[in-house]
Every structure is written in structure tokens, then in C-alpha cells.
Short mmCIF file of C-alpha atoms in Angstrom, two decimals:
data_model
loop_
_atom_site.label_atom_id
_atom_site.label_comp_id
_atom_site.label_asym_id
_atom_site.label_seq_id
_atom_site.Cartn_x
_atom_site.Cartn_y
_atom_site.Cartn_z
CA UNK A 1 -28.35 -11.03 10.95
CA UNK A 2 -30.99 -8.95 12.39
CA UNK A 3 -29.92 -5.07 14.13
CA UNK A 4 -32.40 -4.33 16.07
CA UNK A 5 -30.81 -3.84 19.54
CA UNK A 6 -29.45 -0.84 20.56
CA UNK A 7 -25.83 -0.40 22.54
CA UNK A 8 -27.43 0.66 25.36
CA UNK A 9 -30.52 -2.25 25.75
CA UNK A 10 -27.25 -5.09 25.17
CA UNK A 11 -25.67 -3.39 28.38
CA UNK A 12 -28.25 -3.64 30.26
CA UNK A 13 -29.06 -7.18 28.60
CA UNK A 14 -25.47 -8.42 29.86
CA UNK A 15 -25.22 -6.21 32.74
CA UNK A 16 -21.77 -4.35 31.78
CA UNK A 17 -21.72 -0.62 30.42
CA UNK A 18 -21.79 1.10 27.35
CA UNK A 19 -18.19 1.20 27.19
CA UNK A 20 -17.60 -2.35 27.39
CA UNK A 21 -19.81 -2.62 24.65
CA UNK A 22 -17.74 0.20 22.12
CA UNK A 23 -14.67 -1.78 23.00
CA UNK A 24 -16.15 -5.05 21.64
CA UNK A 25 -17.38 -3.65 18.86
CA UNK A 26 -13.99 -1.88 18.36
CA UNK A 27 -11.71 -5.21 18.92
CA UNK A 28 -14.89 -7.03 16.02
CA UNK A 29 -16.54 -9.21 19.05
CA UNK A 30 -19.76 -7.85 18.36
CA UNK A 31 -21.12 -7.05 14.53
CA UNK A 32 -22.81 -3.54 14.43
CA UNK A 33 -25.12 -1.45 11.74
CA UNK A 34 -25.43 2.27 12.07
CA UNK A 35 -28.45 3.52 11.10
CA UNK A 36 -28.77 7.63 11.21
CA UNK A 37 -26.52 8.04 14.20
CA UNK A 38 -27.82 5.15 15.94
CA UNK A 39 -25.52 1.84 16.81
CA UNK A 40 -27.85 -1.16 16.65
CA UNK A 41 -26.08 -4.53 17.23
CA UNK A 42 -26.99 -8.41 16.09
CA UNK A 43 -29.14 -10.09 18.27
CA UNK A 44 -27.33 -13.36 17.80
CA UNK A 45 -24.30 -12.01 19.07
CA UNK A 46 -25.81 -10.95 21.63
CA UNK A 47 -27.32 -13.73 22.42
CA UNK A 48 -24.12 -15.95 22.28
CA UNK A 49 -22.37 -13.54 24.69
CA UNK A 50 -25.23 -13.38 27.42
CA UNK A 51 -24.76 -17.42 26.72
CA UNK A 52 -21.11 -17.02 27.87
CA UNK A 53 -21.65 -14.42 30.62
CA UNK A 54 -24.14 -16.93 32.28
CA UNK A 55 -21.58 -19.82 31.69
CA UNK A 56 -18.85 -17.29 33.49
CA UNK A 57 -21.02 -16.68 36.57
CA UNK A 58 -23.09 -20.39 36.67
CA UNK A 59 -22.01 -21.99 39.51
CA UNK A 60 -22.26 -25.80 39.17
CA UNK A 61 -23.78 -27.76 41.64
CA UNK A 62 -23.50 -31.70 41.87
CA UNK A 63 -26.04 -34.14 42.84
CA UNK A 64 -25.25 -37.32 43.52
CA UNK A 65 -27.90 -39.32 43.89
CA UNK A 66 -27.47 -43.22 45.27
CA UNK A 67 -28.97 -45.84 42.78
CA UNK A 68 -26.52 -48.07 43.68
CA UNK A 69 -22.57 -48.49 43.40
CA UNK A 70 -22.41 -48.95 39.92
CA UNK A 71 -24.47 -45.97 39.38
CA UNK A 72 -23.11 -43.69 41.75
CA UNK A 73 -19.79 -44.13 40.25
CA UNK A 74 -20.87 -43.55 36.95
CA UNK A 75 -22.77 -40.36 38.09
CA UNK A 76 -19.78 -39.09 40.14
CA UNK A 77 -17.81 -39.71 36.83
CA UNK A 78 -20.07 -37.36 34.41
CA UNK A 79 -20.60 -35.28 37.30
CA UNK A 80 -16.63 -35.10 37.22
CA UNK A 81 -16.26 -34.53 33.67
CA UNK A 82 -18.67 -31.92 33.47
CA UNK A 83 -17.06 -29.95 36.35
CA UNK A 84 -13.55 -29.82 34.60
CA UNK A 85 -15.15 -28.86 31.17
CA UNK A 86 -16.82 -26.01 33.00
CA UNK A 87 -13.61 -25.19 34.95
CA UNK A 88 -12.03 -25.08 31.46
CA UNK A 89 -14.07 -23.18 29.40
CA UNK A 90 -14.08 -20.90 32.65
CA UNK A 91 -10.25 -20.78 32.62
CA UNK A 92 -10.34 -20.45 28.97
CA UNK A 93 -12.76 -17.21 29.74
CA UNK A 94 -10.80 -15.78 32.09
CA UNK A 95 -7.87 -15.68 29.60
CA UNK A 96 -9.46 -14.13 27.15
CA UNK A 97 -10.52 -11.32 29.69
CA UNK A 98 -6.31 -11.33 30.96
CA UNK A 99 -5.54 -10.78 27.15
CA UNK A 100 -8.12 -8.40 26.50
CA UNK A 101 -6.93 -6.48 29.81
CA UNK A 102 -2.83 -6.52 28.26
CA UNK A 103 -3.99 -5.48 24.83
CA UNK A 104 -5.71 -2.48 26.30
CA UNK A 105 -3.10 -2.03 28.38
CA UNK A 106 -0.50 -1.81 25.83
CA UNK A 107 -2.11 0.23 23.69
CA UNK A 108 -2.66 2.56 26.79
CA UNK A 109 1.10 2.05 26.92
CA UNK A 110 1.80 3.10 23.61
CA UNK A 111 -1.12 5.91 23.83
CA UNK A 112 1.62 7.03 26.71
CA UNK A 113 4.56 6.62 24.94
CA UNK A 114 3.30 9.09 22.14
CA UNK A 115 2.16 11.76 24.14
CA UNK A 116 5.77 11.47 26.32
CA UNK A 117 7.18 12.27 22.68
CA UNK A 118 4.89 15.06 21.48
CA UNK A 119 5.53 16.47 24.93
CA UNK A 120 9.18 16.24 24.56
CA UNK A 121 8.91 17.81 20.90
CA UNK A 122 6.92 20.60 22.52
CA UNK A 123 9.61 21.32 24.96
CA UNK A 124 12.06 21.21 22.63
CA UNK A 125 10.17 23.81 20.41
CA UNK A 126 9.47 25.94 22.98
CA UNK A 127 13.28 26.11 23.87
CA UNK A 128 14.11 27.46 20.65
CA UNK A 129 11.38 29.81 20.51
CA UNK A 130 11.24 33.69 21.39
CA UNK A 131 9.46 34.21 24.24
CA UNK A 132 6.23 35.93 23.82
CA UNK A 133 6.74 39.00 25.76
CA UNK A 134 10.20 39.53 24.45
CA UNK A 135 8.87 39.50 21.16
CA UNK A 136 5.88 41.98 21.96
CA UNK A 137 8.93 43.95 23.54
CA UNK A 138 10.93 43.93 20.96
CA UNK A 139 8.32 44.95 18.15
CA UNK A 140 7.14 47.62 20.32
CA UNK A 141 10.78 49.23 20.69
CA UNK A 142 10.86 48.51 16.63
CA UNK A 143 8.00 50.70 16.05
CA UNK A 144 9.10 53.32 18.86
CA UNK A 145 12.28 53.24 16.71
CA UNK A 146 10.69 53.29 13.72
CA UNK A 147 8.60 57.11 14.47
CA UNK A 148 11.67 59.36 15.80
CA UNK A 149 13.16 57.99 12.48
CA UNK A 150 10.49 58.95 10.56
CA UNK A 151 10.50 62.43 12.63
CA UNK A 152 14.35 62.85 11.75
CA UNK A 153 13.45 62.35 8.34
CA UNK A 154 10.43 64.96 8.11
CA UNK A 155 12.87 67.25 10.21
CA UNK A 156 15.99 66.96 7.80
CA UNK A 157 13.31 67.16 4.54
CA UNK A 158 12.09 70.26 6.37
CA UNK A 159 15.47 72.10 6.90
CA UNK A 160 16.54 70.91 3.50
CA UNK A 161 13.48 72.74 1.64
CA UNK A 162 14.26 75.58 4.22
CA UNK A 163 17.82 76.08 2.70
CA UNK A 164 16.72 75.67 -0.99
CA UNK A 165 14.11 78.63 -0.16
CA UNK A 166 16.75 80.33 1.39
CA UNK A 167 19.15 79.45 -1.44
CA UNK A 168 16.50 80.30 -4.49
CA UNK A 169 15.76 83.88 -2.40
CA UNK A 170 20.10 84.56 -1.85
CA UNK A 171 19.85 83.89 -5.97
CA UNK A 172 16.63 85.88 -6.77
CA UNK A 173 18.55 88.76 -4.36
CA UNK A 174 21.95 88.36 -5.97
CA UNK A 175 20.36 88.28 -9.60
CA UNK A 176 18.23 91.43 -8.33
CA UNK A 177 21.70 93.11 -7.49
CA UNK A 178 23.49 92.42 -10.29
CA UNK A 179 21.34 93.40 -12.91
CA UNK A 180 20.52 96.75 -10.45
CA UNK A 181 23.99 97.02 -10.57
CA UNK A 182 24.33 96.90 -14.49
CA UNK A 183 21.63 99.51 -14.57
CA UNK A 184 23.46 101.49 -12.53
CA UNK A 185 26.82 101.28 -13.90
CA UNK A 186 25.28 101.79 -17.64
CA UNK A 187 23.65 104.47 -15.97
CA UNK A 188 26.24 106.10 -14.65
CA UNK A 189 28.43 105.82 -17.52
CA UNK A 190 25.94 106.92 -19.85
CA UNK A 191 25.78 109.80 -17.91
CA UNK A 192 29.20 110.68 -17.49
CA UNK A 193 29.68 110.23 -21.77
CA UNK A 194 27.13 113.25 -21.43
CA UNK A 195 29.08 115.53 -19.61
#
């Protein structure tokens, strides 16, 4: 096998596009080597298939030529056979092409049928999903909520070291007062035991 034609030279060759091409070397009609990034195909394949293209398209024409009754016959007999072998082998082509068309076809079909499902699973996710924008709402009232509790917090921590000031200075007061008050009253009596 010799690669030495590329995908777009065997289009041109057979006078289809490079499309028609990938899809027989997809379905294995044509052999293929890739060589850094480059498809090259087999020339014999080639070959064979511009063989069969020009069998497609030939139009037969008769000739019947008048040696003679035994000959004409004869001729007009070959002449005969050979138009209903073309006419098969052109039937026979243009089957292939029909089954070619349905294969592509159903796998189109099937290409369909997949996507109809992943859309449907889609749908069905996106049903049971939050909306977007209610969600953003919702995390932004969160946080909102989320401050003027953390403000209520730093307020009650601040009144509740305000009290326990006020509480430790009532003690340090009422300590202050007693023990004034035990001076005093020591005081006092001492000084009444001196009259």
C-alpha cells in the first residue's frame, strides 16, 4: 500500500468533498496513514473508487454494426448482456449509496434521540434547582442578617462589661465604706473609752 495522496487531492481526484472522504474513511471504505497531522490515503483505493465513480456516471452506448444476420444478432446479444451487467452493477451502486444514506441517517437519528434526553435531563435539573437570583437573594439577606447579629452581640458584650465595671466600682465603694466605717466606729469608741 502506498500513502501518498492527501484527503484533499482524492476529492478533487473523484470530484466529491472532503467530507465525503472523512465519512469513508470513518465507515473503513478507504485505508488511511497519518503522518504528523496529515491524512494521506492509498492510492489503490483510490484508484478502485475513481474506477467505480466512472462506472456510476459511464453512459453506455451501443453500436450495432450490420455484418450480416447472424452477426447482428450475436452483437445485439453481447451488446444486451453488457447493458444489464452495467444496469446491475449500477443498481447494485445505487444501493449501496441508499444504505449508506439510512445508516447516516439513523445514526443522525440516534445523535437526536440523545440530545432529546440530555435536554430533558437538563430540564428536569433545572426544575429542582434554586434559581440563581433567589439564591444571590437569599445569601445576601444571610449576610445582612448575619452583621446586626454580630452588632447585638458587640452591643450586649459592651453593656455586660459596662455592668461588671459598674459592679467591681459599687464593690470597691461598698468595701471603701465599710472599712471607713470600721475606722470610724473603732474610732469613735476608742474615743468614748477615753472619756
Amino acid at each position: 500500500m502506498t500513502f501518498r495522496i492527501t484527503r484533499e487531492q482524492a476529492a478533487q481526484q473523484l470530484g466529491i468533498s472532503t467530507r465525503t472522504i472523512d465519512r469513508y474513511i470513518k465507515s473503513g471504505k478507504l485505508a488511511y496513514k497519518k503522518i504528523a497531522n496529515k491524512i494521506l490515503l492509498d492510492e489503490k483505493d483510490i484508484q478502485s473508487m475513481q474506477h467505480d465513480f466512472n462506472a456510476l456516471h459511464h453512459n453506455p452506448t451501443t453500436e450495432i454494426v450490420n455484418d450480416g444476420p447472424g452477426h447482428a444478432a450475436t452483437s445485439s446479444l453481447a451488446t444486451n448482456a453488457k447493458l444489464e451487467k452495467i444496469i446491475d452493477e449500477k443498481i447494485d451502486k445505487f444501493f449501496l449509496v441508499f444504505q449508506e444514506k439510512d445508516r447516516m441517517l439513523e445514526e443522525k437519528n440516534k445523535v437526536i434521540f440523545m440530545l432529546q434526553q440530555r435536554v430533558s435531563e437538563l430540564e428536569n435539573k433545572i426544575g429542582t434547582m434554586v434559581a440563581l437570583p433567589d439564591y444571590n437573594e437569599q445569601k445576601q439577606l444571610a449576610t445582612i442578617e448575619k452583621t446586626k447579629l454580630e452588632d447585638k452581640i458587640k452591643q450586649l458584650s459592651s453593656a455586660v462589661r459596662g455592668e461588671r465595671t459598674k459592679n467591681s466600682m459599687l464593690l470597691v465603694i461598698f468595701v471603701v465604706a465599710i472599712v471607713f466605717a470600721v475606722f470610724w466606729y473603732l474610732s469613735f469608741v476608742k474615743g468614748w473609752l477615753s472619756f
